[in-house]
C-alpha positions in Angstrom: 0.0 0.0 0.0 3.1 2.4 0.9 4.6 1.9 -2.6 0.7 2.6 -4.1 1.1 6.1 -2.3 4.6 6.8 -2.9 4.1 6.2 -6.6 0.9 8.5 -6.7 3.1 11.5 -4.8 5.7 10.7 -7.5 3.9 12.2 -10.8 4.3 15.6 -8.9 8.2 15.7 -9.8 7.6 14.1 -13.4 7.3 16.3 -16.1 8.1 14.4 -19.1 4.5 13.4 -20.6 6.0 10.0 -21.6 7.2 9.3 -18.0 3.9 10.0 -16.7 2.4 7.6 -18.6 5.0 4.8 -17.4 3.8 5.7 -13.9 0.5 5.3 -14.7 1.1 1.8 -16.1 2.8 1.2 -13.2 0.5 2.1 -10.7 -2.2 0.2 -13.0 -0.1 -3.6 -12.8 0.4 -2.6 -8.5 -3.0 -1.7 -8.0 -4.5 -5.1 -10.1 -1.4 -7.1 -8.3 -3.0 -5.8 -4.9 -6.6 -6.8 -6.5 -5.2 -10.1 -7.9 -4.1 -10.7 -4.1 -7.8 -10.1 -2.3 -9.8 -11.6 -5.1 -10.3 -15.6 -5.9 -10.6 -15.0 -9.4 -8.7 -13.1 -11.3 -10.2 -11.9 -14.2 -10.7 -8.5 -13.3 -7.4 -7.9 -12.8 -6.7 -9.0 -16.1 -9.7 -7.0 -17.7 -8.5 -4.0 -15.8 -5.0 -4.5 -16.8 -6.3 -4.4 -20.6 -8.2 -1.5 -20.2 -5.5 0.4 -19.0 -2.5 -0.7 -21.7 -5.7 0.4 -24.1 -6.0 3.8 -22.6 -2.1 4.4 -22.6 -1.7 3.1 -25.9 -4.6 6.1 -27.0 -2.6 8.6 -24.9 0.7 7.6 -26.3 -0.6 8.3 -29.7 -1.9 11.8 -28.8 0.4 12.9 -26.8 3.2 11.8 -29.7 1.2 13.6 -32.2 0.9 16.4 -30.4 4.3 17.2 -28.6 7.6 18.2 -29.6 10.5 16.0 -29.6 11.4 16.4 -26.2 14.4 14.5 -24.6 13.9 11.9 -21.8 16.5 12.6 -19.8 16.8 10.8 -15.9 19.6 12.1 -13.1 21.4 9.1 -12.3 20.9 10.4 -8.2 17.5 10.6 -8.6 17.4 7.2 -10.3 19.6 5.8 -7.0 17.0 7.2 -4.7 14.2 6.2 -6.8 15.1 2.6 -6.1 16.3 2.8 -2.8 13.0 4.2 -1.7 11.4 1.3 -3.8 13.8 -1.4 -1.6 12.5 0.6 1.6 8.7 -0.1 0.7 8.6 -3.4 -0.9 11.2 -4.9 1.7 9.0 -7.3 3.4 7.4 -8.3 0.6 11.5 -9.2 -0.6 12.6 -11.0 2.5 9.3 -12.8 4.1 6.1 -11.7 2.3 4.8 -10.5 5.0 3.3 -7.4 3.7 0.3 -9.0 2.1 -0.8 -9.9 5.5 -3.8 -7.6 5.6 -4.4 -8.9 1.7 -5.1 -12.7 3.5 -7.5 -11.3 5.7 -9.4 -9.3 3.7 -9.6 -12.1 1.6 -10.3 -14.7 4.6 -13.9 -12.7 4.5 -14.9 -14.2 1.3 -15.6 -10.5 0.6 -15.5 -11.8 -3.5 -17.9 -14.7 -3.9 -20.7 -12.5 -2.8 -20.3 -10.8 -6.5 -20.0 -13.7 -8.9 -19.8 -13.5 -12.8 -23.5 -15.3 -12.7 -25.0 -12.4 -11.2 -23.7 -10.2 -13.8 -25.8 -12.0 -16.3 -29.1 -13.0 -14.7 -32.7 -11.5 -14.4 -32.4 -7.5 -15.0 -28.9 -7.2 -14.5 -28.7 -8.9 -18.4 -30.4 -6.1 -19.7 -27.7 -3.5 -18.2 -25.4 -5.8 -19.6 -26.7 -5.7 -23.0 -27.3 -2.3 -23.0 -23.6 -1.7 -22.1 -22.5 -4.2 -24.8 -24.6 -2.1 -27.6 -23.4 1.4 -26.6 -19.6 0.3 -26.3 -19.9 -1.3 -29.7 -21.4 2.3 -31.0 -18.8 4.3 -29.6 -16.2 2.0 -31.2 -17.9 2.6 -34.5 -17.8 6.3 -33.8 -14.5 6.7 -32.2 -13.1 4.7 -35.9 -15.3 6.9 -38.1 -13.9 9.9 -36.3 -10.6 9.1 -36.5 -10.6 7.7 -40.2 -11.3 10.8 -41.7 -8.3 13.3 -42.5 -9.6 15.6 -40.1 -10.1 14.1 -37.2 -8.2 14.4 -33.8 -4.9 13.1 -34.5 -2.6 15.4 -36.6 -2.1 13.6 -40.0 1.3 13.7 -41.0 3.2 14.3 -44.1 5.3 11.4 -45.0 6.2 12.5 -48.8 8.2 16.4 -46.8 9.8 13.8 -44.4 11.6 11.7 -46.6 13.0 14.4 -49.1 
């Protein structure tokens, strides 16, 4: 949980666009590894794992487009302490595993078979379901439209001025 927080204070001394987005996948795989760890199954973990490269992979592309070439450049100290602090918080977990113990208890308390994937699907919840299924499949038709067209959000680029 420490190394949750400590990457979350982190983004405030990032200011590379790229970067931020490596902390954000980051804190994506920790938070469904702490998930994965409380749940039986662990398909949402995976599904919100997805989700998240998917999202990334859309800001990547804009941020790309949009942004000069800007250098990536880390301090070597910074780096150091980076990891240090890193060793400091994930230190039981190293030596004894010890600092999933509240993870075992919260998942001692069953707290994830009381929302199975059959009650997802059953009576009125299926029509939710179905409803979500219809409108994700029109915004993928309308996000690919959009972004077909010349004009759309992404900057189109010139490929015949590059290579001369």
């Amino acid at each position: 949980m420490s190394l949750i927080i400590f990457s979350s204070s982190l983004c405030c001394f990032l200011s590379n666009p790229m970067s931020m987005g490596l902390l954000l996948l980051i804190y994506s795989f920790l938070i469904s590894f702490m998930i994965g760890k409380v749940m039986v199954s662990s398909w949402f973990c995976i599904v919100l794992v997805l989700v998240m490269i998917g999202g990334l992979l859309v800001i990547f592309m804009y941020v790309s487009s949009i942004s000069s070439n800007e250098s990536f450049n880390l301090n070597l100290l910074f780096l150091l302490g980076l990891i240090l602090i890193f060793l400091f918080f994930f230190e039981d977990f190293l030596l004894e595993n010890q600092s999933f113990d509240l993870m075992k208890m919260m998942s001692d308390l069953n707290l994830s078979e009381s929302f199975s994937l059959v009650k997802l699907y059953n009576g009125s919840c299926f029509i939710l379901t179905f409803f979500l299924i219809i409108y994700l499949i029109f915004c993928m038709v309308v996000v690919s439209s959009i972004v077909k067209h010349f004009s759309g959000p992404l900057r189109s680029f010139n490929y015949e001025q590059i290579f001369i």
